[in-house]
JSON list of C-alpha atoms in Angstrom, two decimals:
[
{"chain": "P", "resi": 1, "resn": "GLY", "atom": "CA", "xyz": [-26.03, 10.73, 19.10]},
{"chain": "P", "resi": 2, "resn": "GLY", "atom": "CA", "xyz": [-29.53, 11.74, 20.07]},
{"chain": "P", "resi": 3, "resn": "ARG", "atom": "CA", "xyz": [-31.92, 14.21, 18.56]},
{"chain": "P", "resi": 4, "resn": "PRO", "atom": "CA", "xyz": [-32.03, 17.82, 19.57]},
{"chain": "P", "resi": 5, "resn": "ALA", "atom": "CA", "xyz": [-35.15, 19.26, 21.14]},
{"chain": "P", "resi": 6, "resn": "ALA", "atom": "CA", "xyz": [-38.08, 20.46, 19.06]},
{"chain": "P", "resi": 7, "resn": "GLY", "atom": "CA", "xyz": [-37.13, 22.79, 16.24]},
{"chain": "P", "resi": 8, "resn": "GLY", "atom": "CA", "xyz": [-33.84, 20.96, 15.68]},
{"chain": "P", "resi": 9, "resn": "TRP", "atom": "CA", "xyz": [-33.08, 18.41, 13.00]},
{"chain": "P", "resi": 10, "resn": "GLY", "atom": "CA", "xyz": [-36.71, 17.50, 12.39]},
{"chain": "P", "resi": 11, "resn": "ALA", "atom": "CA", "xyz": [-37.60, 14.02, 11.19]},
{"chain": "P", "resi": 12, "resn": "THR", "atom": "CA", "xyz": [-34.09, 13.00, 10.18]},
{"chain": "P", "resi": 13, "resn": "PRO", "atom": "CA", "xyz": [-31.35, 12.16, 12.67]},
{"chain": "P", "resi": 14, "resn": "PRO", "atom": "CA", "xyz": [-28.23, 14.31, 12.64]},
{"chain": "P", "resi": 15, "resn": "PRO", "atom": "CA", "xyz": [-25.47, 13.16, 10.32]},
{"chain": "P", "resi": 16, "resn": "PRO", "atom": "CA", "xyz": [-22.05, 12.28, 11.69]},
{"chain": "P", "resi": 17, "resn": "GLY", "atom": "CA", "xyz": [-20.04, 15.38, 12.66]},
{"chain": "P", "resi": 18, "resn": "PRO", "atom": "CA", "xyz": [-16.74, 16.42, 11.14]},
{"chain": "P", "resi": 19, "resn": "ALA", "atom": "CA", "xyz": [-14.81, 13.83, 13.14]},
{"chain": "P", "resi": 20, "resn": "GLY", "atom": "CA", "xyz": [-16.92, 11.17, 11.45]},
{"chain": "P", "resi": 21, "resn": "GLY", "atom": "CA", "xyz": [-16.46, 12.74, 8.06]},
{"chain": "P", "resi": 22, "resn": "GLY", "atom": "CA", "xyz": [-20.17, 13.25, 7.41]},
{"chain": "P", "resi": 23, "resn": "ASP", "atom": "CA", "xyz": [-22.00, 16.18, 5.92]},
{"chain": "P", "resi": 24, "resn": "THR", "atom": "CA", "xyz": [-24.21, 18.60, 7.79]},
{"chain": "P", "resi": 25, "resn": "PRO", "atom": "CA", "xyz": [-27.72, 19.56, 6.73]},
{"chain": "P", "resi": 26, "resn": "GLY", "atom": "CA", "xyz": [-27.80, 21.22, 3.34]},
{"chain": "P", "resi": 27, "resn": "GLY", "atom": "CA", "xyz": [-24.80, 19.18, 2.14]},
{"chain": "P", "resi": 28, "resn": "ARG", "atom": "CA", "xyz": [-22.12, 21.40, 3.70]},
{"chain": "P", "resi": 29, "resn": "ARG", "atom": "CA", "xyz": [-19.35, 19.88, 5.79]},
{"chain": "P", "resi": 30, "resn": "GLY", "atom": "CA", "xyz": [-18.77, 21.06, 9.33]},
{"chain": "P", "resi": 31, "resn": "ALA", "atom": "CA", "xyz": [-15.85, 23.45, 9.84]},
{"chain": "P", "resi": 32, "resn": "ALA", "atom": "CA", "xyz": [-14.87, 21.96, 13.20]},
{"chain": "P", "resi": 33, "resn": "ALA", "atom": "CA", "xyz": [-16.29, 19.73, 15.87]},
{"chain": "P", "resi": 34, "resn": "GLY", "atom": "CA", "xyz": [-19.09, 21.35, 17.82]},
{"chain": "P", "resi": 35, "resn": "GLY", "atom": "CA", "xyz": [-20.16, 20.92, 21.38]},
{"chain": "P", "resi": 36, "resn": "ARG", "atom": "CA", "xyz": [-23.12, 18.84, 22.43]},
{"chain": "P", "resi": 37, "resn": "GLY", "atom": "CA", "xyz": [-26.31, 20.81, 21.88]},
{"chain": "P", "resi": 38, "resn": "GLU", "atom": "CA", "xyz": [-24.52, 23.55, 19.97]},
{"chain": "P", "resi": 39, "resn": "PRO", "atom": "CA", "xyz": [-26.64, 24.90, 17.10]},
{"chain": "P", "resi": 40, "resn": "VAL", "atom": "CA", "xyz": [-25.36, 24.41, 13.56]},
{"chain": "P", "resi": 41, "resn": "THR", "atom": "CA", "xyz": [-24.98, 27.91, 12.11]},
{"chain": "P", "resi": 42, "resn": "ALA", "atom": "CA", "xyz": [-23.27, 29.32, 9.01]},
{"chain": "P", "resi": 43, "resn": "THR", "atom": "CA", "xyz": [-20.08, 29.92, 10.99]},
{"chain": "P", "resi": 44, "resn": "ARG", "atom": "CA", "xyz": [-19.87, 26.18, 11.69]},
{"chain": "P", "resi": 45, "resn": "LEU", "atom": "CA", "xyz": [-20.08, 25.15, 8.01]},
{"chain": "P", "resi": 46, "resn": "LEU", "atom": "CA", "xyz": [-17.37, 25.07, 5.36]},
{"chain": "P", "resi": 47, "resn": "GLY", "atom": "CA", "xyz": [-17.99, 27.21, 2.33]},
{"chain": "P", "resi": 48, "resn": "PRO", "atom": "CA", "xyz": [-16.90, 30.28, 0.43]},
{"chain": "P", "resi": 49, "resn": "GLY", "atom": "CA", "xyz": [-18.32, 32.66, 3.05]},
{"chain": "P", "resi": 50, "resn": "LEU", "atom": "CA", "xyz": [-16.36, 31.22, 5.95]},
{"chain": "P", "resi": 51, "resn": "ALA", "atom": "CA", "xyz": [-13.90, 34.15, 6.10]},
{"chain": "P", "resi": 52, "resn": "ALA", "atom": "CA", "xyz": [-16.72, 36.67, 5.69]},
{"chain": "P", "resi": 53, "resn": "ASP", "atom": "CA", "xyz": [-18.29, 35.29, 8.85]},
{"chain": "P", "resi": 54, "resn": "LEU", "atom": "CA", "xyz": [-15.43, 36.93, 10.78]},
{"chain": "P", "resi": 55, "resn": "GLY", "atom": "CA", "xyz": [-16.89, 40.36, 10.05]},
{"chain": "P", "resi": 56, "resn": "PRO", "atom": "CA", "xyz": [-14.41, 43.18, 9.38]},
{"chain": "P", "resi": 57, "resn": "ALA", "atom": "CA", "xyz": [-11.47, 40.94, 10.37]},
{"chain": "P", "resi": 58, "resn": "GLY", "atom": "CA", "xyz": [-12.29, 38.56, 7.52]},
{"chain": "P", "resi": 59, "resn": "ALA", "atom": "CA", "xyz": [-13.24, 41.12, 4.88]},
{"chain": "P", "resi": 60, "resn": "ASP", "atom": "CA", "xyz": [-9.90, 40.84, 3.05]},
{"chain": "P", "resi": 61, "resn": "LEU", "atom": "CA", "xyz": [-9.42, 37.10, 3.54]},
{"chain": "P", "resi": 62, "resn": "THR", "atom": "CA", "xyz": [-10.00, 34.26, 1.11]},
{"chain": "P", "resi": 63, "resn": "ALA", "atom": "CA", "xyz": [-10.87, 30.86, 2.59]},
{"chain": "P", "resi": 64, "resn": "MET", "atom": "CA", "xyz": [-8.40, 28.34, 1.17]},
{"chain": "P", "resi": 65, "resn": "PRO", "atom": "CA", "xyz": [-8.07, 24.65, 2.01]},
{"chain": "P", "resi": 66, "resn": "VAL", "atom": "CA", "xyz": [-4.46, 23.63, 2.50]},
{"chain": "P", "resi": 67, "resn": "ARG", "atom": "CA", "xyz": [-3.09, 20.18, 3.28]},
{"chain": "P", "resi": 68, "resn": "PHE", "atom": "CA", "xyz": [-0.30, 20.13, 5.86]},
{"chain": "P", "resi": 69, "resn": "PRO", "atom": "CA", "xyz": [1.64, 16.90, 5.26]},
{"chain": "P", "resi": 70, "resn": "ASP", "atom": "CA", "xyz": [2.31, 16.27, 8.96]},
{"chain": "P", "resi": 71, "resn": "SER", "atom": "CA", "xyz": [-1.07, 15.56, 10.56]},
{"chain": "P", "resi": 72, "resn": "ALA", "atom": "CA", "xyz": [0.39, 15.58, 14.10]},
{"chain": "P", "resi": 73, "resn": "MET", "atom": "CA", "xyz": [1.75, 19.09, 13.52]},
{"chain": "P", "resi": 74, "resn": "ALA", "atom": "CA", "xyz": [-1.59, 20.24, 12.08]},
{"chain": "P", "resi": 75, "resn": "ALA", "atom": "CA", "xyz": [-3.39, 18.77, 15.11]},
{"chain": "P", "resi": 76, "resn": "LEU", "atom": "CA", "xyz": [-1.77, 21.51, 17.22]},
{"chain": "P", "resi": 77, "resn": "LEU", "atom": "CA", "xyz": [-3.84, 24.14, 15.40]},
{"chain": "P", "resi": 78, "resn": "ARG", "atom": "CA", "xyz": [-7.09, 25.57, 16.74]},
{"chain": "P", "resi": 79, "resn": "VAL", "atom": "CA", "xyz": [-9.72, 27.61, 14.91]},
{"chain": "P", "resi": 80, "resn": "GLY", "atom": "CA", "xyz": [-8.76, 31.27, 15.31]},
{"chain": "P", "resi": 81, "resn": "ASP", "atom": "CA", "xyz": [-4.99, 30.69, 15.46]},
{"chain": "P", "resi": 82, "resn": "VAL", "atom": "CA", "xyz": [-2.92, 33.08, 13.37]},
{"chain": "P", "resi": 83, "resn": "VAL", "atom": "CA", "xyz": [0.09, 31.48, 11.69]},
{"chain": "P", "resi": 84, "resn": "ASP", "atom": "CA", "xyz": [2.80, 32.13, 9.16]},
{"chain": "P", "resi": 85, "resn": "VAL", "atom": "CA", "xyz": [2.95, 29.42, 6.49]},
{"chain": "P", "resi": 86, "resn": "LEU", "atom": "CA", "xyz": [6.38, 28.34, 5.31]},
{"chain": "P", "resi": 87, "resn": "ALA", "atom": "CA", "xyz": [7.41, 25.93, 2.58]},
{"chain": "P", "resi": 88, "resn": "VAL", "atom": "CA", "xyz": [10.55, 23.89, 2.16]},
{"chain": "P", "resi": 89, "resn": "ASP", "atom": "CA", "xyz": [11.73, 21.51, -0.55]},
{"chain": "P", "resi": 90, "resn": "PRO", "atom": "CA", "xyz": [12.14, 18.11, 1.14]},
{"chain": "P", "resi": 91, "resn": "GLN", "atom": "CA", "xyz": [15.10, 17.43, -1.19]},
{"chain": "P", "resi": 92, "resn": "GLY", "atom": "CA", "xyz": [17.00, 20.34, 0.34]},
{"chain": "P", "resi": 93, "resn": "GLY", "atom": "CA", "xyz": [17.03, 24.09, 0.25]},
{"chain": "P", "resi": 94, "resn": "ALA", "atom": "CA", "xyz": [16.04, 26.86, 2.58]},
{"chain": "P", "resi": 95, "resn": "ALA", "atom": "CA", "xyz": [12.53, 27.35, 3.91]},
{"chain": "P", "resi": 96, "resn": "GLY", "atom": "CA", "xyz": [10.64, 30.37, 2.66]},
{"chain": "P", "resi": 97, "resn": "VAL", "atom": "CA", "xyz": [7.63, 32.24, 3.95]},
{"chain": "P", "resi": 98, "resn": "VAL", "atom": "CA", "xyz": [4.60, 31.69, 1.72]},
{"chain": "P", "resi": 99, "resn": "THR", "atom": "CA", "xyz": [2.18, 33.92, 3.63]},
{"chain": "P", "resi": 100, "resn": "ARG", "atom": "CA", "xyz": [2.12, 35.69, 6.97]},
{"chain": "P", "resi": 101, "resn": "GLY", "atom": "CA", "xyz": [-0.82, 36.09, 9.31]},
{"chain": "P", "resi": 102, "resn": "ALA", "atom": "CA", "xyz": [-3.01, 33.31, 7.95]},
{"chain": "P", "resi": 103, "resn": "ARG", "atom": "CA", "xyz": [-6.02, 32.71, 10.17]},
{"chain": "P", "resi": 104, "resn": "VAL", "atom": "CA", "xyz": [-7.17, 29.15, 10.85]},
{"chain": "P", "resi": 105, "resn": "LEU", "atom": "CA", "xyz": [-10.83, 29.17, 9.82]},
{"chain": "P", "resi": 106, "resn": "ALA", "atom": "CA", "xyz": [-11.68, 25.48, 10.02]},
{"chain": "P", "resi": 107, "resn": "LEU", "atom": "CA", "xyz": [-10.25, 22.11, 10.94]},
{"chain": "P", "resi": 108, "resn": "PRO", "atom": "CA", "xyz": [-12.27, 19.46, 9.14]},
{"chain": "P", "resi": 109, "resn": "GLY", "atom": "CA", "xyz": [-12.06, 16.21, 11.05]},
{"chain": "P", "resi": 110, "resn": "PRO", "atom": "CA", "xyz": [-9.19, 13.91, 10.14]},
{"chain": "P", "resi": 111, "resn": "PRO", "atom": "CA", "xyz": [-10.16, 10.62, 8.51]},
{"chain": "P", "resi": 112, "resn": "ALA", "atom": "CA", "xyz": [-9.87, 7.57, 10.73]},
{"chain": "P", "resi": 113, "resn": "SER", "atom": "CA", "xyz": [-7.32, 6.00, 8.37]},
{"chain": "P", "resi": 114, "resn": "GLY", "atom": "CA", "xyz": [-4.82, 8.89, 8.63]},
{"chain": "P", "resi": 115, "resn": "THR", "atom": "CA", "xyz": [-5.10, 9.55, 4.91]},
{"chain": "P", "resi": 116, "resn": "GLY", "atom": "CA", "xyz": [-7.71, 11.55, 3.04]},
{"chain": "P", "resi": 117, "resn": "SER", "atom": "CA", "xyz": [-10.34, 9.97, 0.85]},
{"chain": "P", "resi": 118, "resn": "ASP", "atom": "CA", "xyz": [-7.97, 10.75, -2.01]},
{"chain": "P", "resi": 119, "resn": "GLY", "atom": "CA", "xyz": [-5.22, 8.70, -0.34]},
{"chain": "P", "resi": 120, "resn": "LEU", "atom": "CA", "xyz": [-3.07, 11.72, 0.51]},
{"chain": "P", "resi": 121, "resn": "PRO", "atom": "CA", "xyz": [-1.38, 11.89, 3.92]},
{"chain": "P", "resi": 122, "resn": "GLY", "atom": "CA", "xyz": [-1.59, 14.83, 6.26]},
{"chain": "P", "resi": 123, "resn": "ARG", "atom": "CA", "xyz": [-4.41, 17.04, 7.48]},
{"chain": "P", "resi": 124, "resn": "LEU", "atom": "CA", "xyz": [-6.63, 19.47, 5.65]},
{"chain": "P", "resi": 125, "resn": "VAL", "atom": "CA", "xyz": [-6.85, 22.92, 7.24]},
{"chain": "P", "resi": 126, "resn": "VAL", "atom": "CA", "xyz": [-8.90, 25.84, 5.93]},
{"chain": "P", "resi": 127, "resn": "LEU", "atom": "CA", "xyz": [-6.92, 29.06, 6.19]},
{"chain": "P", "resi": 128, "resn": "GLY", "atom": "CA", "xyz": [-8.02, 32.65, 5.68]},
{"chain": "P", "resi": 129, "resn": "VAL", "atom": "CA", "xyz": [-5.34, 34.34, 3.58]},
{"chain": "P", "resi": 130, "resn": "PRO", "atom": "CA", "xyz": [-5.15, 37.56, 1.56]},
{"chain": "P", "resi": 131, "resn": "ALA", "atom": "CA", "xyz": [-6.28, 37.01, -2.04]},
{"chain": "P", "resi": 132, "resn": "ALA", "atom": "CA", "xyz": [-2.81, 37.95, -3.28]},
{"chain": "P", "resi": 133, "resn": "ALA", "atom": "CA", "xyz": [-1.32, 35.00, -1.36]},
{"chain": "P", "resi": 134, "resn": "VAL", "atom": "CA", "xyz": [-3.61, 32.35, -2.91]},
{"chain": "P", "resi": 135, "resn": "PRO", "atom": "CA", "xyz": [-1.56, 31.57, -6.07]},
{"chain": "P", "resi": 136, "resn": "GLY", "atom": "CA", "xyz": [1.73, 31.22, -4.17]},
{"chain": "P", "resi": 137, "resn": "LEU", "atom": "CA", "xyz": [0.14, 29.12, -1.44]},
{"chain": "P", "resi": 138, "resn": "ALA", "atom": "CA", "xyz": [-1.55, 26.88, -4.01]},
{"chain": "P", "resi": 139, "resn": "ASP", "atom": "CA", "xyz": [1.76, 26.37, -5.82]},
{"chain": "P", "resi": 140, "resn": "ALA", "atom": "CA", "xyz": [3.70, 25.68, -2.62]},
{"chain": "P", "resi": 141, "resn": "SER", "atom": "CA", "xyz": [1.07, 23.28, -1.28]},
{"chain": "P", "resi": 142, "resn": "VAL", "atom": "CA", "xyz": [1.45, 21.09, -4.37]},
{"chain": "P", "resi": 143, "resn": "ARG", "atom": "CA", "xyz": [5.22, 21.21, -4.79]},
{"chain": "P", "resi": 144, "resn": "LEU", "atom": "CA", "xyz": [6.71, 21.72, -1.33]},
{"chain": "P", "resi": 145, "resn": "PHE", "atom": "CA", "xyz": [6.42, 20.60, 2.30]},
{"chain": "P", "resi": 146, "resn": "LEU", "atom": "CA", "xyz": [4.30, 23.09, 4.25]},
{"chain": "P", "resi": 147, "resn": "VAL", "atom": "CA", "xyz": [4.86, 23.95, 7.90]},
{"chain": "P", "resi": 148, "resn": "PHE", "atom": "CA", "xyz": [3.59, 26.77, 10.09]},
{"chain": "P", "resi": 149, "resn": "ALA", "atom": "CA", "xyz": [4.86, 29.02, 12.84]},
{"chain": "P", "resi": 150, "resn": "TYR", "atom": "CA", "xyz": [2.58, 30.81, 15.23]},
{"chain": "P", "resi": 151, "resn": "ALA", "atom": "CA", "xyz": [2.48, 34.47, 14.25]},
{"chain": "P", "resi": 152, "resn": "PRO", "atom": "CA", "xyz": [3.49, 37.04, 16.85]}
]
């Protein structure tokens, strides 16, 4: 990639974008791939204020990274989608709703290898969920197989 015009990155070339797994200026990872020439703003960077950047719509949301075990399924998501998150025990049992109306806040780029740097399969997705849903979603994401359904 080339350098932006004056007032852009300065003396250092831009780091690889989210698809390349690199960090953005200031050490924060990109929330999603940006378009050519698009400025890097706070709404394009992962961090605790990501939900707050939605304005009133994000006031009651907590940004939470969740790993969906099926990366092809997670690839269907787009930033801004609203989904219900369900969990099912892969050994059997009925699926249950973990949280409704979760907003997709960010889609960090998938690693080239198909597994995360920690060796886990799937795709990391940052969801905006109500604070009350965080403990249940954290528990389900560690113990169960997560899937989503597009919310009405």
